[in-house]
PDB file of C-alpha atoms in Angstrom:
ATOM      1  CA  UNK D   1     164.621  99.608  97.108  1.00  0.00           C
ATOM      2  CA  UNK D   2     164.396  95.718  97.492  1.00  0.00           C
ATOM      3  CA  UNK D   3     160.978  94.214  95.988  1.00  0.00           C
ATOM      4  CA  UNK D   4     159.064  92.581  98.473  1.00  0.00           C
ATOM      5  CA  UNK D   5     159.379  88.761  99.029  1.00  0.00           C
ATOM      6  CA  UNK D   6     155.476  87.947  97.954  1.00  0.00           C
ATOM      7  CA  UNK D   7     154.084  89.711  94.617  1.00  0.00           C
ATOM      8  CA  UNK D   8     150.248  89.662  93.898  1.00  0.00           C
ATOM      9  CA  UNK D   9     147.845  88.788  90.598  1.00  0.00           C
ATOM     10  CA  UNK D  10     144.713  89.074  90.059  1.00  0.00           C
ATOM     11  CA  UNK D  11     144.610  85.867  90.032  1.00  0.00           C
ATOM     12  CA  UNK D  12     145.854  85.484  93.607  1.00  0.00           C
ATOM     13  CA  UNK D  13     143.423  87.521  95.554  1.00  0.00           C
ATOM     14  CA  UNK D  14     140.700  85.528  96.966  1.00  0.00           C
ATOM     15  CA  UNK D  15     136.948  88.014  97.137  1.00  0.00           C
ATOM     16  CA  UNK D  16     134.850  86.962 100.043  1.00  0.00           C
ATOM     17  CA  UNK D  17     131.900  85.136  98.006  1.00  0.00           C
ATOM     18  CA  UNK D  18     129.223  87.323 100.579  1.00  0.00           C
ATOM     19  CA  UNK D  19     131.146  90.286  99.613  1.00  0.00           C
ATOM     20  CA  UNK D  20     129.337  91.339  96.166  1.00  0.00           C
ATOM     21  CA  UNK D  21     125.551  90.827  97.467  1.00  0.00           C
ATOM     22  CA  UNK D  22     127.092  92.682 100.859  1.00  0.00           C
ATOM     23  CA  UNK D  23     127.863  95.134  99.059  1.00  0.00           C
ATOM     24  CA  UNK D  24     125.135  95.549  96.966  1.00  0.00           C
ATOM     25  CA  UNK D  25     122.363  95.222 100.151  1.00  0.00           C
ATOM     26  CA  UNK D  26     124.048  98.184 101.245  1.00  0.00           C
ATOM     27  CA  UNK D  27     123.936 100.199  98.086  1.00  0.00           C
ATOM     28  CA  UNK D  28     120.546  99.854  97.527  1.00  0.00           C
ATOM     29  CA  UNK D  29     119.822 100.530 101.220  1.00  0.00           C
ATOM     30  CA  UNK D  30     121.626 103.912 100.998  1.00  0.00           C
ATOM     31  CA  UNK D  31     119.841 104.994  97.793  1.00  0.00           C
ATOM     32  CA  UNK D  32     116.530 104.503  99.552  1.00  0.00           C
ATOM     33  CA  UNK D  33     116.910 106.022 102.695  1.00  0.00           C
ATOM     34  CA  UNK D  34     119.651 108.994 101.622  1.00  0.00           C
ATOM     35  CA  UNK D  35     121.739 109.358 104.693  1.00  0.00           C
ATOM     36  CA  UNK D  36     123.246 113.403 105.163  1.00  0.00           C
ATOM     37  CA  UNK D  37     126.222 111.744 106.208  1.00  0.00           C
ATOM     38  CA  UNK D  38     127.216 108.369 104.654  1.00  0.00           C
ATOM     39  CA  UNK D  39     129.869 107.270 107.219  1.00  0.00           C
ATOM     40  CA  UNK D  40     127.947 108.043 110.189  1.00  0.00           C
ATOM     41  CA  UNK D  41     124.776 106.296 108.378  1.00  0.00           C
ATOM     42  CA  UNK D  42     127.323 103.225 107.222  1.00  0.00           C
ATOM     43  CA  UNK D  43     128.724 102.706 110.537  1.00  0.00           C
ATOM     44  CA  UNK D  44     124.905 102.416 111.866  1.00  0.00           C
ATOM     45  CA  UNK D  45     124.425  99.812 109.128  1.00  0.00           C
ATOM     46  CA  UNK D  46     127.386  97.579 109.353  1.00  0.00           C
ATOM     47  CA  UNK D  47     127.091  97.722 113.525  1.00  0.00           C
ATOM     48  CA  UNK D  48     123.770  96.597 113.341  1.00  0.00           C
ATOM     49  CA  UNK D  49     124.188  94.153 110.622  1.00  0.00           C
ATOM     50  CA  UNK D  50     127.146  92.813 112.553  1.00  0.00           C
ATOM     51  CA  UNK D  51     125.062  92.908 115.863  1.00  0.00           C
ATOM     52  CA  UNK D  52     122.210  91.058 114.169  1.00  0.00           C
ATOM     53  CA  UNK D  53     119.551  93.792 115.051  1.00  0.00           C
ATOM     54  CA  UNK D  54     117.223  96.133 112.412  1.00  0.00           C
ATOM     55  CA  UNK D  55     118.721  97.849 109.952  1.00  0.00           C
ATOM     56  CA  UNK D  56     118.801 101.647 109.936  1.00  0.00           C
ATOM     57  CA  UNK D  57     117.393 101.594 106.149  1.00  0.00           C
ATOM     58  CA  UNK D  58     114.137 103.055 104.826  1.00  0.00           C
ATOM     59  CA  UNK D  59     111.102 100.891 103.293  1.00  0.00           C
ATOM     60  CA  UNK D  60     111.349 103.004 100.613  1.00  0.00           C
ATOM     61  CA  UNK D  61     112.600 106.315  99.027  1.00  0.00           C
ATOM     62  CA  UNK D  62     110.725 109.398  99.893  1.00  0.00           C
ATOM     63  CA  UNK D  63     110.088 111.360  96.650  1.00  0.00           C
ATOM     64  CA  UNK D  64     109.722 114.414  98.591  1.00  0.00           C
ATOM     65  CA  UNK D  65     112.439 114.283 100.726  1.00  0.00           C
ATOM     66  CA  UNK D  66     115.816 116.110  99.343  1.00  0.00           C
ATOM     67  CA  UNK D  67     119.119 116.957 101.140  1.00  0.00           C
ATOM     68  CA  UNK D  68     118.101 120.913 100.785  1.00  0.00           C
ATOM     69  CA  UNK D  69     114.474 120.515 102.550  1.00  0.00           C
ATOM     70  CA  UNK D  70     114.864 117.198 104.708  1.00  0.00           C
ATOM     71  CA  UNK D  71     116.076 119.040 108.246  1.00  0.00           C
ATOM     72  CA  UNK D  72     114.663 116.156 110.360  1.00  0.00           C
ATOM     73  CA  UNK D  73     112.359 113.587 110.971  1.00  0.00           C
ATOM     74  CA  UNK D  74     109.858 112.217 108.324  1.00  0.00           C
ATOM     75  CA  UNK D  75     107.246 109.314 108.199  1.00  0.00           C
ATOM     76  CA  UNK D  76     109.650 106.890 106.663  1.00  0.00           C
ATOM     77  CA  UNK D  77     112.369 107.934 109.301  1.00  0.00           C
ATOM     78  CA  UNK D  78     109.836 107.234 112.016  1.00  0.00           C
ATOM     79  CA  UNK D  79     108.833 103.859 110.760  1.00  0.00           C
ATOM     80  CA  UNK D  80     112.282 102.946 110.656  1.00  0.00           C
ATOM     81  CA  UNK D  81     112.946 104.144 114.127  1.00  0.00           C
ATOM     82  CA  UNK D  82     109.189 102.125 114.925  1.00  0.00           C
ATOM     83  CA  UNK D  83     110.992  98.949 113.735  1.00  0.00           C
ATOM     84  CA  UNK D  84     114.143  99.266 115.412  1.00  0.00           C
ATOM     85  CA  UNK D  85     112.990 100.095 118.967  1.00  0.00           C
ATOM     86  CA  UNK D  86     109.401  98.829 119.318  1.00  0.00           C
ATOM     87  CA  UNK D  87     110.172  95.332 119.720  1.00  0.00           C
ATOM     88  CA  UNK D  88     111.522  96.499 123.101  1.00  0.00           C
ATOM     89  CA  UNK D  89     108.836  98.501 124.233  1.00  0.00           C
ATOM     90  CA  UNK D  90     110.685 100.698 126.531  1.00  0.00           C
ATOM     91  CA  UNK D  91     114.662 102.254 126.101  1.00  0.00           C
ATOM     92  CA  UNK D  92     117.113 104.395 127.536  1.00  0.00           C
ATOM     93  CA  UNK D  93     117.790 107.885 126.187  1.00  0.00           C
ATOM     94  CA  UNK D  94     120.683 106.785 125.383  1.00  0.00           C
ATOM     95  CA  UNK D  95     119.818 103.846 123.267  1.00  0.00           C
ATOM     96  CA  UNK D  96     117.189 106.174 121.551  1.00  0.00           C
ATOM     97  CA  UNK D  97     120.055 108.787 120.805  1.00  0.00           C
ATOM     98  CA  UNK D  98     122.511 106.406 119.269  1.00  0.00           C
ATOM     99  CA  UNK D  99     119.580 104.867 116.662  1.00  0.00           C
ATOM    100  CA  UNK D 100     118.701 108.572 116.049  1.00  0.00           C
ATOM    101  CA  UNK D 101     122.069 109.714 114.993  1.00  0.00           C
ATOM    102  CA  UNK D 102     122.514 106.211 113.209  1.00  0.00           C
ATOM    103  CA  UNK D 103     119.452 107.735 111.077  1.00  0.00           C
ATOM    104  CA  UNK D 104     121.934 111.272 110.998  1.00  0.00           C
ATOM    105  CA  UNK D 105     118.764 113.128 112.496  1.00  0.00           C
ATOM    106  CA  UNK D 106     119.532 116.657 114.518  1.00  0.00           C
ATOM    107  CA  UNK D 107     119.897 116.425 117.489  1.00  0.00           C
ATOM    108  CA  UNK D 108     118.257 119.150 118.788  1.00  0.00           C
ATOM    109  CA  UNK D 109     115.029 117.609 117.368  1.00  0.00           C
ATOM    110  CA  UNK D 110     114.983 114.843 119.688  1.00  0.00           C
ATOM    111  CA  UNK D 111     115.937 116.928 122.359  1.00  0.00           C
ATOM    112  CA  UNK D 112     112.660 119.042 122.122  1.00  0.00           C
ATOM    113  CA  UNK D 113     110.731 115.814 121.465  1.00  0.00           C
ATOM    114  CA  UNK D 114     111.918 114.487 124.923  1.00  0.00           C
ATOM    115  CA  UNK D 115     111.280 118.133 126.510  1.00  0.00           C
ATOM    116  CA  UNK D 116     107.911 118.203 125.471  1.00  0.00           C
ATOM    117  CA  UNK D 117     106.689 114.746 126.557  1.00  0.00           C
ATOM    118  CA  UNK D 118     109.206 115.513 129.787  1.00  0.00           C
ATOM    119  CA  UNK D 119     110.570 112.063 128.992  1.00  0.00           C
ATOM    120  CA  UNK D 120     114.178 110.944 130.634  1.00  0.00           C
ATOM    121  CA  UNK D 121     115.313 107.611 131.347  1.00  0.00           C
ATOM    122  CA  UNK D 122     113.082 104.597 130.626  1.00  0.00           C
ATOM    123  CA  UNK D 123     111.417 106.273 127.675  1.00  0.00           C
ATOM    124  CA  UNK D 124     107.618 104.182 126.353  1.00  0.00           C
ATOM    125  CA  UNK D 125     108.618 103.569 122.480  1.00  0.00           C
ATOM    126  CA  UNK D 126     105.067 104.502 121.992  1.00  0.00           C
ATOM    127  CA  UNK D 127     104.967 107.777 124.105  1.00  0.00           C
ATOM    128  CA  UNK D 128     107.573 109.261 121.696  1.00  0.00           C
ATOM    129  CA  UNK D 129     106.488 107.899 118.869  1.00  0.00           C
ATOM    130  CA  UNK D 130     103.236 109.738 119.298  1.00  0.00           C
ATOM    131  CA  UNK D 131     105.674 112.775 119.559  1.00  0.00           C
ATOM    132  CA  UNK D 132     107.200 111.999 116.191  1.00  0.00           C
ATOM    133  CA  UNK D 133     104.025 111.784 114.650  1.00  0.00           C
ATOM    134  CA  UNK D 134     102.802 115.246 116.165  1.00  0.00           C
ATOM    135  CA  UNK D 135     106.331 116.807 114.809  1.00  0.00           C
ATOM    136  CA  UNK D 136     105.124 115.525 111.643  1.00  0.00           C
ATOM    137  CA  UNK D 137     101.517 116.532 111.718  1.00  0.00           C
ATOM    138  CA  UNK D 138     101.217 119.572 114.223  1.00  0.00           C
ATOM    139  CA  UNK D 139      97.380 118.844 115.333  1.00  0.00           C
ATOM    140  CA  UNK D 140      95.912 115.953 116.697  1.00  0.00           C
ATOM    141  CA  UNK D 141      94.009 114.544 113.535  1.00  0.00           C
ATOM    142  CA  UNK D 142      97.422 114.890 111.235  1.00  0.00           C
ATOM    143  CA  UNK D 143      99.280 113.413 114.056  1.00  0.00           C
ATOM    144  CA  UNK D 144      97.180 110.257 114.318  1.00  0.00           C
ATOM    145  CA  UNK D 145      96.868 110.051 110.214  1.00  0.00           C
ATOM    146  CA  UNK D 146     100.262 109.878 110.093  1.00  0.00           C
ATOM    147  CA  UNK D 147     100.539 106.802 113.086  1.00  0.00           C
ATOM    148  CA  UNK D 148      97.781 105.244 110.895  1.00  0.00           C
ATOM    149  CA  UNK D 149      99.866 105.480 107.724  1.00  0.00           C
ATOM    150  CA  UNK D 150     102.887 104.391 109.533  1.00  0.00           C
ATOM    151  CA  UNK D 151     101.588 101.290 111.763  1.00  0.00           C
ATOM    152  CA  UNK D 152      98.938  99.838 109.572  1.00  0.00           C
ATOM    153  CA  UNK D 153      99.589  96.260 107.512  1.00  0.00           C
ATOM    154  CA  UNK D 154      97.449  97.249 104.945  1.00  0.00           C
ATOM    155  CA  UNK D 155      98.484  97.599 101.718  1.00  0.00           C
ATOM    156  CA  UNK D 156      99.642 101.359 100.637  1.00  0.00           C
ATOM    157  CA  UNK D 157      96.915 103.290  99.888  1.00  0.00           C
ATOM    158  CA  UNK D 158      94.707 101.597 101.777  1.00  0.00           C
ATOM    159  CA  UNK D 159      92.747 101.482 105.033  1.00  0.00           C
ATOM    160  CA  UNK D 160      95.103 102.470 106.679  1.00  0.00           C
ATOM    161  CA  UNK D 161      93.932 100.854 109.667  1.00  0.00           C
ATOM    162  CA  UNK D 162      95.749 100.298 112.961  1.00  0.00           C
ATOM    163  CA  UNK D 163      94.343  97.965 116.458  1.00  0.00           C
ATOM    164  CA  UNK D 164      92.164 100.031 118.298  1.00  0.00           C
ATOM    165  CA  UNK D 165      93.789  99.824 121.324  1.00  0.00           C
ATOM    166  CA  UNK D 166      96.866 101.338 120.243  1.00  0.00           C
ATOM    167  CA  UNK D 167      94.952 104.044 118.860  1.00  0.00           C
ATOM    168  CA  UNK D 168      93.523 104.493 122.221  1.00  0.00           C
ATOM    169  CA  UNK D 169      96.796 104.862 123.707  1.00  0.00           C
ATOM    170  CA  UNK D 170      98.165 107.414 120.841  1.00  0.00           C
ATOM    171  CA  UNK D 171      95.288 109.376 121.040  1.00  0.00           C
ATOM    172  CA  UNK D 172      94.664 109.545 125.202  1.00  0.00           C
ATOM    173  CA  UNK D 173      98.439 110.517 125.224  1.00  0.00           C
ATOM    174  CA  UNK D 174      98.243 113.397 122.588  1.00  0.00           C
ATOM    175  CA  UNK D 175      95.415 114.339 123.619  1.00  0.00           C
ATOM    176  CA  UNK D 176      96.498 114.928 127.666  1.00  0.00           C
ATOM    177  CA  UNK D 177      99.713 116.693 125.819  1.00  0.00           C
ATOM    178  CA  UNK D 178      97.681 119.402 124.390  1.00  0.00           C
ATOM    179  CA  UNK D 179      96.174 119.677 127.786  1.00  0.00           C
ATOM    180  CA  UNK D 180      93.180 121.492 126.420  1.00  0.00           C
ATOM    181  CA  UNK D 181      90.779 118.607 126.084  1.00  0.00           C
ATOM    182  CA  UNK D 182      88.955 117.609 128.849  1.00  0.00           C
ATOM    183  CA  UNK D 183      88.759 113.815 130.497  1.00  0.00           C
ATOM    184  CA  UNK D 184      85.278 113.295 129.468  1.00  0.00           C
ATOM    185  CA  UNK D 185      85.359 113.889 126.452  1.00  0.00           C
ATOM    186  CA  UNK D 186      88.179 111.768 125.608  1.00  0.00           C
ATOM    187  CA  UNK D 187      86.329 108.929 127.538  1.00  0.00           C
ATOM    188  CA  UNK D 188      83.441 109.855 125.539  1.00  0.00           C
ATOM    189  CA  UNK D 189      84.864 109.942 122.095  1.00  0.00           C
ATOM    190  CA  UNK D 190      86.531 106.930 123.076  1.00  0.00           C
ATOM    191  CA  UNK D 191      83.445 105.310 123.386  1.00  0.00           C
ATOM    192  CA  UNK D 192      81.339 106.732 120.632  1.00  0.00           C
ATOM    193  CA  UNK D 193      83.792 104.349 118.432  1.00  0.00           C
ATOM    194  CA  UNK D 194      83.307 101.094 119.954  1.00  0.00           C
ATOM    195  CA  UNK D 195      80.413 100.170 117.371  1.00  0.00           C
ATOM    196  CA  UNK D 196      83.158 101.090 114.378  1.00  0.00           C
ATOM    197  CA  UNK D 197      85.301  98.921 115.860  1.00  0.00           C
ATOM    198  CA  UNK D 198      83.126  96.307 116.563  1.00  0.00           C
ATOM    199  CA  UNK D 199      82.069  96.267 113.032  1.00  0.00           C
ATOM    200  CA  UNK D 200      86.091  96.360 111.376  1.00  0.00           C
ATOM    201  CA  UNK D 201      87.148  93.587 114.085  1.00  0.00           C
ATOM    202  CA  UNK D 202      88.940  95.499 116.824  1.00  0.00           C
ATOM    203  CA  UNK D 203      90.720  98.344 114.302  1.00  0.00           C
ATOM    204  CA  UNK D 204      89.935 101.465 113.535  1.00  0.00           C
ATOM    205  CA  UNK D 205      89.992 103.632 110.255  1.00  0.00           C
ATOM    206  CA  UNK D 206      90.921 107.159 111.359  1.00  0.00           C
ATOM    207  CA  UNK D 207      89.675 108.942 107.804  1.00  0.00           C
ATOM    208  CA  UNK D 208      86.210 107.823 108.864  1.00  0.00           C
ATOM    209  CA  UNK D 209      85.476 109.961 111.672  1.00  0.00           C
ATOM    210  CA  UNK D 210      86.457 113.681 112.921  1.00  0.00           C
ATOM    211  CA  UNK D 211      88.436 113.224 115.452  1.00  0.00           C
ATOM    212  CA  UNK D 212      87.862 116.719 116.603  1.00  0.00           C
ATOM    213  CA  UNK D 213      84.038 116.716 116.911  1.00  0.00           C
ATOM    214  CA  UNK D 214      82.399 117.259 120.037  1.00  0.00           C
TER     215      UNK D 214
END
């Protein structure tokens, strides 16, 4: 068998200078948000980086979270989603689907998510965001602790606090999904707040009230 005309050193391959911090963005960013499936995960990653958009990558690792007991969405999933898609306000299903398997989250989970807020086509970011947070909390007050935790700018372990008006929204939409709770007292709850909010400068703290007092 002839050798082939060019023969190669060490010395002779050129290394992309980006290629070590590249590759080293990456690693970090799978060890913090532990993908089930690494190529489906890195071909999220290096499409978006390519593409210019958010990242499909955890804040940080969640302790709690292993491959035997993580079988879907979690708060840090959610505020990743939160950061991809809220900047447009509104999306397709279909745009929503492709960041949610770039995350390698079931699929039947978002399916129920969109059955139960009987969402479609132009999907509100913050509609089904509320129904991420009730698949993580199950009632109304866990639900909106975990949008506090998840939204806020304060520091971790803090506050907590979010604008009021989006809590408005999150909680007026939750609320109408459990469909038990009439419009008054929403309206009136609503407006038993607006001295607390007055007071913290247009947010609200939800660990200082019960949300599910009458």
């Amino acid at each position: 068998m002839p050798l082939p005309d060019t023969m190669f050193c060490a010395q002779q391959i050129s290394i992309p200078p980006q290629l070590p911090d590249l590759l080293k963005s990456f690693t970090k960013a799978a060890i913090r948000t532990q993908p089930k499936d690494l190529l489906q995960w890195s071909s999220a990653y290096f499409s978006a980086l390519s593409n210019g958009e958010c990242l499909p990558v955890k804040d940080r690792l969640e302790m709690n979270t292993t491959h035997k007991t993580d079988t879907g969405l979690t708060p840090g999933l959610l505020k990743t989603l939160h950061k991809q898609l809220s900047p447009m306000e509104t999306c397709s299903k279909e745009e929503l689907e492709k960041k949610w398997k770039g995350l390698c989250l079931p699929l039947d989970q978002l399916e129920t998510l969109l059955s139960l807020g009987s969402l479609d086509s132009d999907i509100d970011w913050m509609e089904f965001f509320a129904l991420g947070c009730s698949a993580l909390g199950g009632t109304l007050v866990s639900s909106l602790k975990f949008a506090c935790e998840i939204l806020t700018e304060d520091e971790e372990g803090g506050a907590a606090r979010i604008p009021f008006n989006i809590f408005v929204k999150l909680y007026t939409y939750l609320a109408h999904l459990d469909g038990e709770m009439p419009q008054d007292h929403i309206d009136n709850f609503l407006s038993s707040l607006q001295t607390q909010v007055k007071k913290q400068g247009g947010m609200i703290q939800v660990s200082n009230f019960d949300i599910s007092r009458k």
